[in-house]
Coordinates of N, CA and C in Angstrom, one line a residue:
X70 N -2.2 -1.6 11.7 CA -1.0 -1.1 11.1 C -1.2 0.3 10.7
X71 N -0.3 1.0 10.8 CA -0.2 2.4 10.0 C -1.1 3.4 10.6
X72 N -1.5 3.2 12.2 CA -2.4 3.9 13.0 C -1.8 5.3 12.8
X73 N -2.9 6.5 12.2 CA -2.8 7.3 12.4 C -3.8 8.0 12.2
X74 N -4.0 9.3 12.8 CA -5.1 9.9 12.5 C -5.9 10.7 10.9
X75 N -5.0 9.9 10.1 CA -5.2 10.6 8.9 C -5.8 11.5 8.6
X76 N -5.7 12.8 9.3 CA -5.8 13.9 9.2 C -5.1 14.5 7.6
X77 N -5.6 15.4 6.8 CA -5.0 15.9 5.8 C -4.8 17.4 5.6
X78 N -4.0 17.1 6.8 CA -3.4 18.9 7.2 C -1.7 18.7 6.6
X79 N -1.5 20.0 6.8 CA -0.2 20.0 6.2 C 0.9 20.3 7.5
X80 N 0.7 19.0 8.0 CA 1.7 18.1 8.8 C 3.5 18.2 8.6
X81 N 4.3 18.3 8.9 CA 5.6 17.9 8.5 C 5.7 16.7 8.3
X82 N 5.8 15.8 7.5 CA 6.0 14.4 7.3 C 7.9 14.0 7.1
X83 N 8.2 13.3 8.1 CA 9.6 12.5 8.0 C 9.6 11.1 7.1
X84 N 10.3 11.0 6.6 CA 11.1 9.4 6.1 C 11.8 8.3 6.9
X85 N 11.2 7.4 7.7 CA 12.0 6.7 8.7 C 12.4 5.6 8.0
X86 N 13.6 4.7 8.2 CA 14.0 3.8 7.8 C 14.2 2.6 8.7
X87 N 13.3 1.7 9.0 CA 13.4 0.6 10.3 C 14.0 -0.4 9.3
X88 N 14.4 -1.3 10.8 CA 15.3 -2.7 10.6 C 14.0 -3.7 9.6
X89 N 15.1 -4.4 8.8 CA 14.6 -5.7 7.7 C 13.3 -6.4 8.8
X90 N 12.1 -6.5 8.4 CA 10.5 -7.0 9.0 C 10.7 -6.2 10.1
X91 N 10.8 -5.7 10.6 CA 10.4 -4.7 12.3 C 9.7 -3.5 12.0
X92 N 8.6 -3.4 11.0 CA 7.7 -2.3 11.0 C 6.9 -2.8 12.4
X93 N 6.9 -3.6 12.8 CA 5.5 -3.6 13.9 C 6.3 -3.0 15.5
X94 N 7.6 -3.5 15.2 CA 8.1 -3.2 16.6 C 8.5 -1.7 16.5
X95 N 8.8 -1.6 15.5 CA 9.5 0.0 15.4 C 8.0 1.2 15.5
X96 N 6.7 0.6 14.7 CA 5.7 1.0 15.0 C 4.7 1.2 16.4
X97 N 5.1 0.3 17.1 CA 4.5 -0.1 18.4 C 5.8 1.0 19.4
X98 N 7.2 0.9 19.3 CA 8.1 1.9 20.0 C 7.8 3.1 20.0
X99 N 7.3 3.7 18.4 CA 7.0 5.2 18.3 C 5.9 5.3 19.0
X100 N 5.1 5.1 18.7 CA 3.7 5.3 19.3 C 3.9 5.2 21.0
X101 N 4.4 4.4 21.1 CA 5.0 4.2 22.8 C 5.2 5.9 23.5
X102 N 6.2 6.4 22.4 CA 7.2 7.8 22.6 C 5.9 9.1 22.3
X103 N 4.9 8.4 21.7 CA 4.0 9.6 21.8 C 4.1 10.2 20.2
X104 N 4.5 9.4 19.2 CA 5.0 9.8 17.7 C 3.9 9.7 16.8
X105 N 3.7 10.0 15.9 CA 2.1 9.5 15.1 C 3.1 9.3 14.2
X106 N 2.4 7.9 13.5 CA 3.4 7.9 12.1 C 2.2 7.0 11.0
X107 N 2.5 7.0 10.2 CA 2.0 6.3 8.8 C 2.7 5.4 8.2
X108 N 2.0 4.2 8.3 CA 2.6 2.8 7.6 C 1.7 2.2 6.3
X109 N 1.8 3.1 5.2 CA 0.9 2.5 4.1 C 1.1 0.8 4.0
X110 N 0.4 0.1 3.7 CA 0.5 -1.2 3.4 C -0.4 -1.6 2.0
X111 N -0.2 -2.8 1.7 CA -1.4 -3.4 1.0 C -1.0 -4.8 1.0
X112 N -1.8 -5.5 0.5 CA -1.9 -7.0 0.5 C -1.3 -7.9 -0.3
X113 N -0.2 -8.6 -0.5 CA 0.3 -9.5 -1.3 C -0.4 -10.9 -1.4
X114 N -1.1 -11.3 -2.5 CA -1.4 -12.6 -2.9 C -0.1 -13.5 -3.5
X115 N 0.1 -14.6 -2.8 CA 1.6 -15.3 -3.7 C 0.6 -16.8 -3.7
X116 N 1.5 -17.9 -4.4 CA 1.1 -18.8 -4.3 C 1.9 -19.8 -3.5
X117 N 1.3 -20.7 -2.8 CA 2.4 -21.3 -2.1 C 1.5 -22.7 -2.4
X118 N 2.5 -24.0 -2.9 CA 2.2 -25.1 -3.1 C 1.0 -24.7 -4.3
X119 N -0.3 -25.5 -3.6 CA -1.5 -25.8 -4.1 C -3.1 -24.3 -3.8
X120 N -2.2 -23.3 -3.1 CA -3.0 -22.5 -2.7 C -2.3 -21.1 -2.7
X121 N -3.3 -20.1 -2.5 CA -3.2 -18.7 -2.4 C -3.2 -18.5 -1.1
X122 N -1.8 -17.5 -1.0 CA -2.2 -17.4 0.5 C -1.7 -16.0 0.4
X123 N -2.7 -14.8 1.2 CA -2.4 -13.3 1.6 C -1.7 -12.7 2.5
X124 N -0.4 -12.1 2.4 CA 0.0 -11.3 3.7 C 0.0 -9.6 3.1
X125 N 0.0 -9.3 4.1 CA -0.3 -7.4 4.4 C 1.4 -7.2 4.3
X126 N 1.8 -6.5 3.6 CA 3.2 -5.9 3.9 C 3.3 -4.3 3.5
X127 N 4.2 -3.6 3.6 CA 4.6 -2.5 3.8 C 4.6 -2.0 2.2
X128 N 3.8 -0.9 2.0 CA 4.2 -0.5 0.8 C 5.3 -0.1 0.4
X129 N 6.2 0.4 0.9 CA 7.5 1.1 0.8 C 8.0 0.2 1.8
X130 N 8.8 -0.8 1.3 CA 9.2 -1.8 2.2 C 10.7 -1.4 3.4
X131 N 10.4 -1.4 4.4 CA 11.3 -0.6 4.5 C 11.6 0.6 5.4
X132 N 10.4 1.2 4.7 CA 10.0 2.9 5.4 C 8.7 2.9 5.7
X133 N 9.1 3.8 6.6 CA 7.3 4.5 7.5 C 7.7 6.2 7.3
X134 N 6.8 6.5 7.3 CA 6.1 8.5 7.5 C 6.2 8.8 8.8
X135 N 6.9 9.7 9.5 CA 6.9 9.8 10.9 C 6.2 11.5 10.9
X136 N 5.7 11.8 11.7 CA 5.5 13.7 11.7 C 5.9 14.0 13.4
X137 N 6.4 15.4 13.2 CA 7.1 15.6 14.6 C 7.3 16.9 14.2
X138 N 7.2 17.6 15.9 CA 7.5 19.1 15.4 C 9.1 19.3 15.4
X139 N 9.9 19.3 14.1 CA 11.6 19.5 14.8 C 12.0 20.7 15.3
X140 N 11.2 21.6 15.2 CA 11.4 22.5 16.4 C 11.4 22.4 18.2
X141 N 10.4 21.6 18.3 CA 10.0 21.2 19.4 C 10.6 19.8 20.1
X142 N 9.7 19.0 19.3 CA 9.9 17.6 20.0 C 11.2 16.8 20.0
X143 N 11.6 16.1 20.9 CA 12.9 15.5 20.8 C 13.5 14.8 20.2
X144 N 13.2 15.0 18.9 CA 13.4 14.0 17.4 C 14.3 13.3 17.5
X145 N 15.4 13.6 18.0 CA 16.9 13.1 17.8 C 16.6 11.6 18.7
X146 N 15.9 11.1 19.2 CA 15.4 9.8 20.2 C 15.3 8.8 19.0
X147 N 14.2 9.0 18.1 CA 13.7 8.4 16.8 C 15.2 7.0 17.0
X148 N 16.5 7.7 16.4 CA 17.3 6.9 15.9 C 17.8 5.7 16.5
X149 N 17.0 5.9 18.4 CA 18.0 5.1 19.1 C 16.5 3.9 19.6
X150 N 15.5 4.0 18.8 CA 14.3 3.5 19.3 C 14.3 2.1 18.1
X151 N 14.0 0.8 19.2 CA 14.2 0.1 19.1 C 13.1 -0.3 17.5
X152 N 14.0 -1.4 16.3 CA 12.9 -1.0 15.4 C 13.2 -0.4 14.6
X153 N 14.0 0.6 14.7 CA 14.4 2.2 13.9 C 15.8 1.8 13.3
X154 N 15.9 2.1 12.1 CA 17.5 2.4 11.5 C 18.3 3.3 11.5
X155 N 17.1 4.3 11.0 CA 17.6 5.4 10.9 C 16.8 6.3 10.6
X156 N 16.5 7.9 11.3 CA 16.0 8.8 10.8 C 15.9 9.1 8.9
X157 N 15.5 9.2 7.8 CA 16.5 9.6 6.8 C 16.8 11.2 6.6
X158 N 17.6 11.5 6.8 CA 18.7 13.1 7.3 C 19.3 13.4 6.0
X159 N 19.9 14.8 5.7 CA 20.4 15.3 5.0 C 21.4 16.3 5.2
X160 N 21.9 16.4 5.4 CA 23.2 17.4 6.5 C 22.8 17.2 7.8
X161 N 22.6 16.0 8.5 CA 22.2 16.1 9.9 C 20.7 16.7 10.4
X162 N 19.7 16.7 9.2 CA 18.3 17.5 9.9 C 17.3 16.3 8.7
X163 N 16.5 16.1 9.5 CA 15.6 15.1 8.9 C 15.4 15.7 7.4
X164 N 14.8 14.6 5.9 CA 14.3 15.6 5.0 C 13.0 15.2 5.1
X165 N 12.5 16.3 4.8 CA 11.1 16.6 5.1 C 10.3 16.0 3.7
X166 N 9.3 15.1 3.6 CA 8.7 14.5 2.6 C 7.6 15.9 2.5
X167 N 7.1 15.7 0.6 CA 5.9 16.5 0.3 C 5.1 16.2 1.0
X168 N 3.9 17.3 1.6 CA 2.9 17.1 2.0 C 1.7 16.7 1.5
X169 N 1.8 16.7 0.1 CA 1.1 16.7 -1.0 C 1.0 14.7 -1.2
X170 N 1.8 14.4 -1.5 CA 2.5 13.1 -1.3 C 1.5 12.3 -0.1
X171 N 2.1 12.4 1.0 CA 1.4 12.0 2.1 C -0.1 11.9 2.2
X172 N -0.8 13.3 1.8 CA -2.0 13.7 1.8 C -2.6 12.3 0.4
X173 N -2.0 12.3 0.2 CA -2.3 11.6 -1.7 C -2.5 9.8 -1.0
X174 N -1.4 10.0 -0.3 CA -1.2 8.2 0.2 C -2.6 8.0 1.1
X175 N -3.2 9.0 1.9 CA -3.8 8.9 2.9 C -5.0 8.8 2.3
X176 N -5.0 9.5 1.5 CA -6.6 9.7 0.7 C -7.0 8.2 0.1
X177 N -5.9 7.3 -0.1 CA -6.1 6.0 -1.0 C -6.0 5.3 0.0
X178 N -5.9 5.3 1.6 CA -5.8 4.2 2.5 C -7.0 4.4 3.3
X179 N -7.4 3.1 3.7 CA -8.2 3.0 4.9 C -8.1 3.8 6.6
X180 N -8.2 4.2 7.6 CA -8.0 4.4 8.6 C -7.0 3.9 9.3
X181 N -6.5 2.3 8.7 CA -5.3 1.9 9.4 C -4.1 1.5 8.5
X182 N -4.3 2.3 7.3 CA -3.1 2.6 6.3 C -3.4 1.3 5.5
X183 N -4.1 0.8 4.8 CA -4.2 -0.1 3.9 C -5.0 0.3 3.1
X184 N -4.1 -0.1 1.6 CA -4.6 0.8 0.3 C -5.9 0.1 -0.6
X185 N -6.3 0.8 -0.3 CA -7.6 0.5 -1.0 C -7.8 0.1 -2.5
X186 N -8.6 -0.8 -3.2 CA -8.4 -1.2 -4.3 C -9.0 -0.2 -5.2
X187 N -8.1 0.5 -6.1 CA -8.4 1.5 -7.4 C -9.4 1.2 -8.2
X188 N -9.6 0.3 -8.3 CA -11.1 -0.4 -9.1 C -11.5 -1.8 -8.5
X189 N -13.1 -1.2 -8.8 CA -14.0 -2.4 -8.4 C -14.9 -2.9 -9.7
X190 N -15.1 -3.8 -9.9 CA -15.7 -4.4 -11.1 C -16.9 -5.2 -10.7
X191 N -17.7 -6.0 -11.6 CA -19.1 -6.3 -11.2 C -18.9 -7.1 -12.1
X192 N -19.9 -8.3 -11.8 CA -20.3 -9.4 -12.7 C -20.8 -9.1 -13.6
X193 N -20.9 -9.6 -15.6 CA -21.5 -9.3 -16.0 C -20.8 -8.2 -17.0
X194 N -20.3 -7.4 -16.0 CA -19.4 -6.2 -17.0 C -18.3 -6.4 -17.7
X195 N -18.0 -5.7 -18.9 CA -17.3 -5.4 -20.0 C -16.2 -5.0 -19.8
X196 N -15.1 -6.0 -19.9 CA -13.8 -5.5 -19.8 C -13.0 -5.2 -20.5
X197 N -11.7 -5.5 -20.8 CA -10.6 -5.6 -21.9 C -9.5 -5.8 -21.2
X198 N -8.5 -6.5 -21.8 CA -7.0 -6.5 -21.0 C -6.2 -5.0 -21.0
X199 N -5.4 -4.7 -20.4 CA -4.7 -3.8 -20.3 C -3.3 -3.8 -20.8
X200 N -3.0 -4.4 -20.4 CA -1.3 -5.1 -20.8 C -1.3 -6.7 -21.2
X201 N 0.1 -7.0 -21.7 CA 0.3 -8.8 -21.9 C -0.1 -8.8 -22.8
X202 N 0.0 -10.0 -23.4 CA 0.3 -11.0 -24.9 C -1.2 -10.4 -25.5
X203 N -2.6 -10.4 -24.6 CA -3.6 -10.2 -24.8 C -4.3 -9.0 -24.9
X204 N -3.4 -7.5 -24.3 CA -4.1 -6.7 -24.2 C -5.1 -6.4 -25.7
X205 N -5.7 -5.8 -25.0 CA -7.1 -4.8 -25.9 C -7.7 -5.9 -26.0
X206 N -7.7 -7.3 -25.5 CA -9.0 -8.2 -25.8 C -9.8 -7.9 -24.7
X207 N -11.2 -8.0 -25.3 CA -12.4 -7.8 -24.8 C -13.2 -9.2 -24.0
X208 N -13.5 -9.2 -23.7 CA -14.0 -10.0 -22.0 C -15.8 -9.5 -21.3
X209 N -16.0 -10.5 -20.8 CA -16.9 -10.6 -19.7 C -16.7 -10.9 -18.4
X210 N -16.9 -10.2 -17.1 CA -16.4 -10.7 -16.0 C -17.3 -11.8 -15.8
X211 N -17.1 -13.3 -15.4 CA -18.1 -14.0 -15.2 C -18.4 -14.4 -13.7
X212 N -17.0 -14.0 -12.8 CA -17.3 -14.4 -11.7 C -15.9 -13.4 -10.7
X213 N -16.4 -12.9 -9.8 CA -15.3 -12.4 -8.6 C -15.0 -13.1 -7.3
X214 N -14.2 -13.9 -7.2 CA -14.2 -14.1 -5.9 C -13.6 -13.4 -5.1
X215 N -13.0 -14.2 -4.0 CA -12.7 -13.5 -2.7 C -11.6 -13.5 -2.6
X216 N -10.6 -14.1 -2.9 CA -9.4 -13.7 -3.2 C -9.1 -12.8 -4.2
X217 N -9.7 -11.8 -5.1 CA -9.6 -10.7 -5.6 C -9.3 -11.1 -7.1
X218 N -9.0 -12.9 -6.7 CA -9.6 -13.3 -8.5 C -10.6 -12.9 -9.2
X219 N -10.2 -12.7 -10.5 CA -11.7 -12.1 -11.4 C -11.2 -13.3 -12.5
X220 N -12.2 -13.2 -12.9 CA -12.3 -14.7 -14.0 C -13.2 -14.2 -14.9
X221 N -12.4 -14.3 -16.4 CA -12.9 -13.5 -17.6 C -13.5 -14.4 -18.3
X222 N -14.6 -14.2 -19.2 CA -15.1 -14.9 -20.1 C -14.6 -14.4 -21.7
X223 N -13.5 -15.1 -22.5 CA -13.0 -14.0 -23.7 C -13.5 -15.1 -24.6
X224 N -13.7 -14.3 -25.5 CA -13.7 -15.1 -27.3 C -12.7 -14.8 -27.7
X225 N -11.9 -16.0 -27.5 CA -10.8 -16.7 -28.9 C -10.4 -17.0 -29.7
X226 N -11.0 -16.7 -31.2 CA -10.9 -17.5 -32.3 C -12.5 -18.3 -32.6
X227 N -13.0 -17.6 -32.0 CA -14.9 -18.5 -31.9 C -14.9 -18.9 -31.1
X228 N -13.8 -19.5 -30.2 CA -14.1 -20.5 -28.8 C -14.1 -19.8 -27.7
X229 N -14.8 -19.8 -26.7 CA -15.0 -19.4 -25.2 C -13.7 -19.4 -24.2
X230 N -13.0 -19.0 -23.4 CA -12.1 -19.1 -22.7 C -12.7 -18.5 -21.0
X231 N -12.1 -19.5 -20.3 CA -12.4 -18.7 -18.9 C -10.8 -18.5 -18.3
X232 N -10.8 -17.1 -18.3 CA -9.0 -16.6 -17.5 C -9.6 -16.0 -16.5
X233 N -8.2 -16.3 -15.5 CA -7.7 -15.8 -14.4 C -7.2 -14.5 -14.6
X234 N -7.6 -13.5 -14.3 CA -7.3 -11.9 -14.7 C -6.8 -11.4 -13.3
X235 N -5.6 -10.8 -13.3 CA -5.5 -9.9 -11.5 C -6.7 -8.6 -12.3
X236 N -7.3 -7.8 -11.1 CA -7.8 -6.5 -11.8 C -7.0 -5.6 -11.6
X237 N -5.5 -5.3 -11.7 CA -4.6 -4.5 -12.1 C -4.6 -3.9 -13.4
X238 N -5.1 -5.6 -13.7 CA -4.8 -5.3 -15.2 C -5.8 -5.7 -16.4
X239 N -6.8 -5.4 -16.1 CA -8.5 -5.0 -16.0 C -8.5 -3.6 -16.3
X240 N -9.0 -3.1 -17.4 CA -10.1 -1.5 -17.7 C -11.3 -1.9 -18.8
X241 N -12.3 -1.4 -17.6 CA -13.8 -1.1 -18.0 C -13.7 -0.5 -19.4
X242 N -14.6 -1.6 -20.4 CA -14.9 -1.0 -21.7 C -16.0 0.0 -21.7
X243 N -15.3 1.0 -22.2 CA -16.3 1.8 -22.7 C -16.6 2.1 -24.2

């Protein structure tokens, strides 16, 4: 997903708008036409029944980053490519996203546009909540699994608690 050379030049970056779930086909058509484009993503944990289950979706649900020289290349195709909604235009000329922006998304993604997690934590270490009924309580990470569960060790009142923490919402005590 989100194949691009993530290069951090200062690119013209477009706003594309594809049809409801058709990032893959609209992604697979550009690339077809010779287009480089950027599909940030990241990973959704939901619960379904009795279990966790992960899908990769589009961070800007919706939209992709296209780059194209509009001087040059035949841009005006974009809108008829299967996949695609719409260029997003402003008096009829694409608008041109910050470069700064882009450069920022790219720097936080992997090579194939998946965002990398802003913090990593370690067993053992000293936490606190961030937000919720609980913030500023202080914690022990006792365990990380692999589904990106972290499981806190907190004192409650004298008694021990083990919570289910997302690390969103997790900061390292200092």
């Amino acid at each position: 997903m989100g194949k691009s050379s993530m290069s951090f030049e200062t690119k013209p970056w477009f706003l594309l708008q594809f049809h409801p779930n058709s990032h893959r086909l609209a992604e697979r058509n550009l690339s077809r036409q010779g287009f480089e484009i950027f599909l940030p993503v990241h990973e959704i944990t939901r619960r379904v029944s009795n279990r966790f289950v992960s899908n990769v979706r589009p961070l800007f649900p919706g939209y992709l980053f296209i780059t194209f020289n509009i001087d040059d290349d035949p841009w005006r195709k974009i809108n008829n490519t299967i996949g695609v909604s719409r260029l997003v235009s402003f008096g009829g000329r694409p608008k041109l996203v910050p470069y700064e922006l882009i450069n920022r998304l790219m720097y936080r993604c992997d090579r194939y546009g998946k965002l990398l997690p802003t913090k990593t934590f370690s067993e053992g270490e000293l936490v606190h909540l961030a937000v919720g009924p609980f913030a500023s309580f202080v914690g022990t990470i006792e365990e990380i699994e692999e589904d990106k569960r972290i499981w806190v060790l907190m004192d409650f009142m004298g008694q021990s608690a083990r919570v289910a923490v997302d690390p969103e919402k997790l900061q390292t005590k200092r």
